[in-house]
CSV table of C-alpha atoms in Angstrom, one decimal:
chain,number,residue,atom,x,y,z
J,27,UNK,CA,-15.9,8.3,-6.0
J,28,UNK,CA,-12.3,9.1,-7.0
J,29,UNK,CA,-11.3,11.3,-9.9
J,30,UNK,CA,-9.9,9.7,-13.1
J,31,UNK,CA,-7.3,11.7,-15.0
J,32,UNK,CA,-5.9,10.8,-18.4
J,33,UNK,CA,-2.4,12.0,-19.0
J,34,UNK,CA,-2.2,12.5,-22.7
J,35,UNK,CA,-0.4,14.1,-25.6
J,36,UNK,CA,-0.2,12.5,-29.1
J,37,UNK,CA,3.4,13.8,-29.3
J,38,UNK,CA,6.0,11.4,-27.9
J,39,UNK,CA,8.8,12.4,-25.5
J,40,UNK,CA,7.0,15.2,-23.6
J,41,UNK,CA,7.0,13.6,-20.2
J,42,UNK,CA,3.6,11.8,-20.0
J,43,UNK,CA,4.9,8.6,-18.4
J,44,UNK,CA,7.3,10.6,-16.1
J,45,UNK,CA,4.4,12.7,-15.0
J,46,UNK,CA,2.1,9.8,-14.5
J,47,UNK,CA,4.6,7.9,-12.3
J,48,UNK,CA,5.8,10.9,-10.3
J,49,UNK,CA,2.4,12.4,-9.8
J,50,UNK,CA,1.1,9.0,-8.6
J,51,UNK,CA,4.0,8.7,-6.1
J,52,UNK,CA,3.6,12.3,-4.9
J,53,UNK,CA,-0.1,12.0,-4.3
J,54,UNK,CA,0.5,8.7,-2.6
J,55,UNK,CA,3.0,10.4,-0.3
J,56,UNK,CA,0.0,12.5,1.0
J,57,UNK,CA,-1.8,9.3,1.9
J,58,UNK,CA,-4.1,9.4,-1.1
J,59,UNK,CA,-5.2,6.0,-2.5
J,60,UNK,CA,-3.8,6.0,-6.1
J,61,UNK,CA,-4.3,3.6,-9.0
J,62,UNK,CA,-1.9,4.0,-12.0
J,63,UNK,CA,-3.3,2.5,-15.2
J,64,UNK,CA,-0.7,1.8,-17.9
J,65,UNK,CA,-2.4,2.0,-21.2
J,66,UNK,CA,0.8,2.2,-23.3
J,67,UNK,CA,2.1,-1.0,-25.0
J,68,UNK,CA,5.6,0.3,-24.3
J,69,UNK,CA,4.9,-0.5,-20.6
J,70,UNK,CA,7.2,2.3,-19.4
J,71,UNK,CA,4.9,3.3,-16.5
J,72,UNK,CA,5.0,-0.4,-15.4
J,73,UNK,CA,8.8,-0.5,-15.5
J,74,UNK,CA,9.1,2.9,-13.8
J,75,UNK,CA,6.9,1.6,-11.0
J,76,UNK,CA,9.4,-1.3,-10.3
J,77,UNK,CA,7.5,-4.0,-12.1
J,78,UNK,CA,9.0,-6.3,-14.7
J,79,UNK,CA,6.9,-5.9,-17.8
J,80,UNK,CA,8.3,-9.1,-19.4
J,81,UNK,CA,7.1,-11.2,-16.4
J,82,UNK,CA,3.5,-10.2,-15.8
J,83,UNK,CA,0.8,-12.9,-15.3
J,84,UNK,CA,-2.0,-10.5,-16.4
J,85,UNK,CA,-2.0,-7.1,-18.0
J,86,UNK,CA,-4.4,-4.4,-19.1
J,87,UNK,CA,-4.6,-6.3,-22.4
J,88,UNK,CA,-6.5,-9.1,-20.4
J,89,UNK,CA,-8.7,-6.5,-18.9
J,90,UNK,CA,-9.8,-5.0,-22.2
J,91,UNK,CA,-10.3,-8.4,-23.8
J,92,UNK,CA,-12.6,-9.5,-20.8
J,93,UNK,CA,-10.1,-12.2,-19.9
J,94,UNK,CA,-9.6,-11.0,-16.4
J,95,UNK,CA,-11.0,-8.5,-13.9
J,96,UNK,CA,-9.3,-5.5,-12.4
J,97,UNK,CA,-8.8,-7.2,-9.0
J,98,UNK,CA,-7.0,-10.1,-10.7
J,99,UNK,CA,-4.6,-7.8,-12.6
J,100,UNK,CA,-3.8,-5.2,-9.9
J,101,UNK,CA,-0.2,-5.2,-8.6
J,102,UNK,CA,1.3,-3.1,-5.8
J,103,UNK,CA,4.2,-0.8,-6.4
J,104,UNK,CA,6.0,-2.0,-3.3
J,105,UNK,CA,7.7,0.7,-1.3
J,106,UNK,CA,6.2,3.4,-3.5
J,107,UNK,CA,2.6,3.5,-2.3
J,108,UNK,CA,0.2,3.0,-5.2
J,109,UNK,CA,-1.5,0.3,-7.2
J,110,UNK,CA,-0.8,-0.5,-10.8
J,111,UNK,CA,-2.7,-2.0,-13.7
J,112,UNK,CA,0.4,-3.0,-15.7
J,113,UNK,CA,1.0,-3.3,-19.4
J,114,UNK,CA,3.4,-4.6,-22.0
J,115,UNK,CA,3.5,-5.1,-25.8
J,116,UNK,CA,0.5,-7.5,-25.5
J,117,UNK,CA,-1.7,-4.4,-25.3
J,118,UNK,CA,-1.3,-3.9,-29.0
J,119,UNK,CA,-3.5,-7.0,-29.5
J,120,UNK,CA,-6.2,-5.5,-27.4
J,121,UNK,CA,-6.2,-2.4,-29.5
J,122,UNK,CA,-6.7,-4.4,-32.7
J,123,UNK,CA,-9.5,-6.5,-31.0
J,124,UNK,CA,-11.3,-3.4,-29.8
J,125,UNK,CA,-11.7,-2.2,-33.4
J,126,UNK,CA,-14.4,-4.9,-33.8
J,127,UNK,CA,-16.1,-4.4,-30.5
J,128,UNK,CA,-19.5,-2.8,-30.3
J,129,UNK,CA,-18.7,-0.6,-27.3
J,130,UNK,CA,-15.0,-0.2,-28.1
J,131,UNK,CA,-14.5,3.3,-26.9
J,132,UNK,CA,-16.3,2.6,-23.5
J,133,UNK,CA,-14.4,-0.6,-22.6
J,134,UNK,CA,-11.9,0.9,-20.1
J,135,UNK,CA,-14.6,3.0,-18.4
J,136,UNK,CA,-16.8,-0.1,-17.9
J,137,UNK,CA,-13.8,-2.1,-16.5
J,138,UNK,CA,-12.9,0.6,-14.0
J,139,UNK,CA,-16.4,1.1,-12.6
J,140,UNK,CA,-15.9,-1.6,-10.0
J,141,UNK,CA,-12.9,0.1,-8.4
J,142,UNK,CA,-13.5,3.8,-8.8
J,143,UNK,CA,-14.8,4.1,-5.2
J,144,UNK,CA,-11.6,2.5,-3.9
J,145,UNK,CA,-9.3,5.2,-5.0
J,146,UNK,CA,-8.9,9.0,-4.6
J,147,UNK,CA,-7.2,9.3,-8.0
J,148,UNK,CA,-6.9,7.0,-11.0
J,149,UNK,CA,-4.2,8.2,-13.4
J,150,UNK,CA,-4.1,6.8,-16.9
J,151,UNK,CA,-0.8,6.8,-18.9
J,152,UNK,CA,-1.8,7.1,-22.6
J,153,UNK,CA,0.3,6.1,-25.6
J,154,UNK,CA,1.8,8.8,-27.8
J,155,UNK,CA,-0.9,8.8,-30.4
J,156,UNK,CA,-4.7,9.5,-30.7
J,157,UNK,CA,-5.6,5.8,-31.2
J,158,UNK,CA,-8.2,3.5,-29.8
J,159,UNK,CA,-6.4,3.1,-26.5
J,160,UNK,CA,-6.1,6.9,-26.0
J,161,UNK,CA,-9.8,7.2,-26.9
J,162,UNK,CA,-10.7,4.6,-24.2
J,163,UNK,CA,-8.7,6.6,-21.7
J,164,UNK,CA,-10.4,9.9,-22.6
J,165,UNK,CA,-13.9,8.3,-22.4
J,166,UNK,CA,-13.0,6.7,-19.0
J,167,UNK,CA,-11.6,10.0,-17.6
J,168,UNK,CA,-13.2,13.0,-16.1
J,169,UNK,CA,-10.3,15.2,-17.1
J,170,UNK,CA,-7.1,15.3,-19.2
J,171,UNK,CA,-3.7,16.5,-18.0
J,172,UNK,CA,-1.6,17.6,-21.0
J,173,UNK,CA,2.2,17.5,-20.4
J,174,UNK,CA,4.0,19.5,-23.1
J,175,UNK,CA,7.4,20.9,-23.9
J,176,UNK,CA,7.6,24.6,-24.7
J,177,UNK,CA,8.9,24.2,-28.2
J,178,UNK,CA,8.0,25.2,-31.7
J,179,UNK,CA,5.4,22.5,-32.6
J,180,UNK,CA,3.8,22.4,-29.2
J,181,UNK,CA,0.9,24.7,-29.8
J,182,UNK,CA,0.0,23.0,-33.1
J,183,UNK,CA,-0.1,19.6,-31.4
J,184,UNK,CA,-2.1,21.0,-28.6
J,185,UNK,CA,-4.7,22.4,-31.0
J,186,UNK,CA,-5.2,18.9,-32.4
J,187,UNK,CA,-5.6,17.3,-29.0
J,188,UNK,CA,-8.1,20.0,-27.8
J,189,UNK,CA,-10.2,19.3,-30.9
J,190,UNK,CA,-10.2,15.6,-30.1
J,191,UNK,CA,-11.2,16.4,-26.5
J,192,UNK,CA,-14.1,18.6,-27.8
J,193,UNK,CA,-15.2,15.8,-30.1
J,194,UNK,CA,-15.3,13.3,-27.3
J,195,UNK,CA,-17.1,15.7,-25.0
J,196,UNK,CA,-19.8,16.3,-27.6
J,197,UNK,CA,-20.3,12.6,-28.3
J,198,UNK,CA,-19.5,10.0,-25.6
J,199,UNK,CA,-18.2,11.8,-22.5
J,200,UNK,CA,-19.9,15.1,-21.8
J,201,UNK,CA,-18.1,15.6,-18.4
J,202,UNK,CA,-14.6,15.5,-20.0
J,203,UNK,CA,-12.6,18.6,-19.4
J,204,UNK,CA,-9.0,19.8,-19.5
J,205,UNK,CA,-7.4,19.3,-16.1
J,206,UNK,CA,-4.5,21.5,-16.9
J,207,UNK,CA,-1.5,22.1,-19.2
J,208,UNK,CA,1.8,21.1,-17.6
J,209,UNK,CA,5.1,22.6,-18.9
J,210,UNK,CA,7.8,19.8,-18.8
J,211,UNK,CA,11.5,19.6,-19.4
J,212,UNK,CA,11.6,23.4,-19.0
J,213,UNK,CA,14.8,25.3,-19.3
J,214,UNK,CA,14.4,29.0,-18.4
J,215,UNK,CA,17.6,29.9,-20.2
J,216,UNK,CA,16.0,29.0,-23.5
J,217,UNK,CA,14.4,32.0,-25.1
J,218,UNK,CA,12.0,29.9,-27.3
J,219,UNK,CA,10.8,28.0,-24.2
J,220,UNK,CA,10.0,31.2,-22.4
J,221,UNK,CA,8.2,32.6,-25.5
J,222,UNK,CA,6.0,29.4,-25.9
J,223,UNK,CA,5.4,29.4,-22.1
J,224,UNK,CA,4.2,33.0,-22.4
J,225,UNK,CA,1.9,32.1,-25.3
J,226,UNK,CA,0.4,29.2,-23.3
J,227,UNK,CA,-0.3,31.5,-20.3
J,228,UNK,CA,-1.8,34.1,-22.6
J,229,UNK,CA,-4.2,31.7,-24.4
J,230,UNK,CA,-5.0,29.4,-21.5
J,231,UNK,CA,-4.6,31.6,-18.3
J,232,UNK,CA,-6.8,29.3,-16.2
J,233,UNK,CA,-5.5,26.0,-17.4
J,234,UNK,CA,-1.7,26.3,-17.2
J,235,UNK,CA,-0.3,24.9,-14.0
J,236,UNK,CA,1.8,27.3,-12.0
J,237,UNK,CA,4.2,24.4,-11.3
J,238,UNK,CA,6.8,23.9,-14.0
J,239,UNK,CA,8.8,20.6,-14.4
J,240,UNK,CA,12.5,21.4,-15.0
J,241,UNK,CA,15.0,19.5,-17.0
J,242,UNK,CA,16.6,17.4,-14.2
J,243,UNK,CA,19.2,14.6,-14.3
J,244,UNK,CA,17.7,12.8,-11.3
J,245,UNK,CA,14.3,12.8,-13.0
J,246,UNK,CA,15.9,11.2,-16.0
J,247,UNK,CA,17.8,8.6,-14.0
J,248,UNK,CA,15.0,7.4,-11.7
J,249,UNK,CA,13.2,5.2,-14.2
J,250,UNK,CA,16.3,3.0,-14.8
J,251,UNK,CA,16.1,2.1,-11.1
J,252,UNK,CA,12.4,1.3,-11.3
J,253,UNK,CA,11.6,4.2,-9.0
J,254,UNK,CA,9.7,7.6,-9.0
J,255,UNK,CA,12.1,10.4,-8.5
J,256,UNK,CA,10.8,11.1,-4.9
J,257,UNK,CA,11.9,7.6,-4.0
J,258,UNK,CA,15.2,8.0,-5.9
J,259,UNK,CA,16.3,11.4,-4.7
J,260,UNK,CA,13.6,13.3,-2.8
J,261,UNK,CA,15.6,16.5,-2.6
J,262,UNK,CA,16.2,16.8,-6.3
J,263,UNK,CA,14.6,19.6,-8.3
J,264,UNK,CA,12.5,17.1,-10.2
J,265,UNK,CA,11.1,15.6,-7.0
J,266,UNK,CA,10.3,18.9,-5.5
J,267,UNK,CA,8.5,20.0,-8.8
J,268,UNK,CA,6.2,16.9,-8.8
J,269,UNK,CA,5.5,17.3,-5.1
J,270,UNK,CA,4.5,20.9,-5.9
J,271,UNK,CA,2.3,19.7,-8.7
J,272,UNK,CA,0.5,17.3,-6.3
J,273,UNK,CA,0.0,20.1,-3.9
J,274,UNK,CA,-1.4,22.3,-6.6
J,275,UNK,CA,-3.9,19.6,-7.6
J,276,UNK,CA,-5.0,19.0,-4.0
J,277,UNK,CA,-5.5,22.7,-3.3
J,278,UNK,CA,-7.6,23.0,-6.5
J,279,UNK,CA,-9.7,20.0,-5.6
J,280,UNK,CA,-10.2,20.7,-1.9
J,281,UNK,CA,-9.8,24.5,-1.6
J,282,UNK,CA,-6.6,24.1,0.5
J,283,UNK,CA,-4.3,21.5,2.0
J,284,UNK,CA,-4.9,19.9,5.4
J,285,UNK,CA,-2.1,20.0,8.0
J,286,UNK,CA,-0.9,16.5,7.2
J,287,UNK,CA,-0.5,17.2,3.5
J,288,UNK,CA,1.1,20.5,4.1
J,289,UNK,CA,3.6,18.9,6.5
J,290,UNK,CA,4.5,16.2,4.0
J,291,UNK,CA,5.0,18.5,1.1
J,292,UNK,CA,6.7,21.2,3.2
J,293,UNK,CA,9.1,18.7,4.8
J,294,UNK,CA,10.0,17.5,1.3
J,295,UNK,CA,10.6,21.0,0.1
J,296,UNK,CA,12.7,21.7,3.2
J,297,UNK,CA,15.0,18.9,2.3
J,298,UNK,CA,16.2,20.7,-0.8
J,299,UNK,CA,18.6,22.9,1.1
């Protein structure tokens, strides 16, 4: 059975969708079977995967409303290497409808049961709020990856999210854990960023990823082309960072990388020159 990871932070603009798309592509590059679930009505993960969110026959809204199954909604991110459960603004209707459902917080988990064995990783892109959609993601997931900028309000927001995770663990999803804290849009020339990064490492020494995602122009440009950054510019600092993150996750899960994965990630790093 594959692992399901929710990528969540109630604060917007911290790199959740960027992380979801680029981690999916980086893991797919190591021949892992990946499903990206877009659970944000903005549909940015859908667009960033090369799909037109305004021209979708079925979306995650239909899934949550029991109007279609996973297999009917699945689309392939052609040329990128992973599958997508796409979303658009229709998803807002599903959130409202879920409020009146008996098992509203378990809906996504139940929907994904039929495909969990078909993927090595299922990544869920959450909306930038602690709403019913995010709750569904946290109940469906085994762990939560938290992207965050190293800025003044980051630790306060992190505390609120960790409290929510604890609450869900104690009520409906006892296996839920923090996958890791990912420092994004990091500029080492910024003293405040370095200070907050140090505090994160001090308070969460086992949960902060060694990989740091830098501020990078190519990383910001890639979504406008409907591509992950490794497909847009594989030698960019942003691409290398997400490949490194994929490697860190695989090493943690498997106790080391096989020769195939090491060659793929090493060759990509070697192209940075």
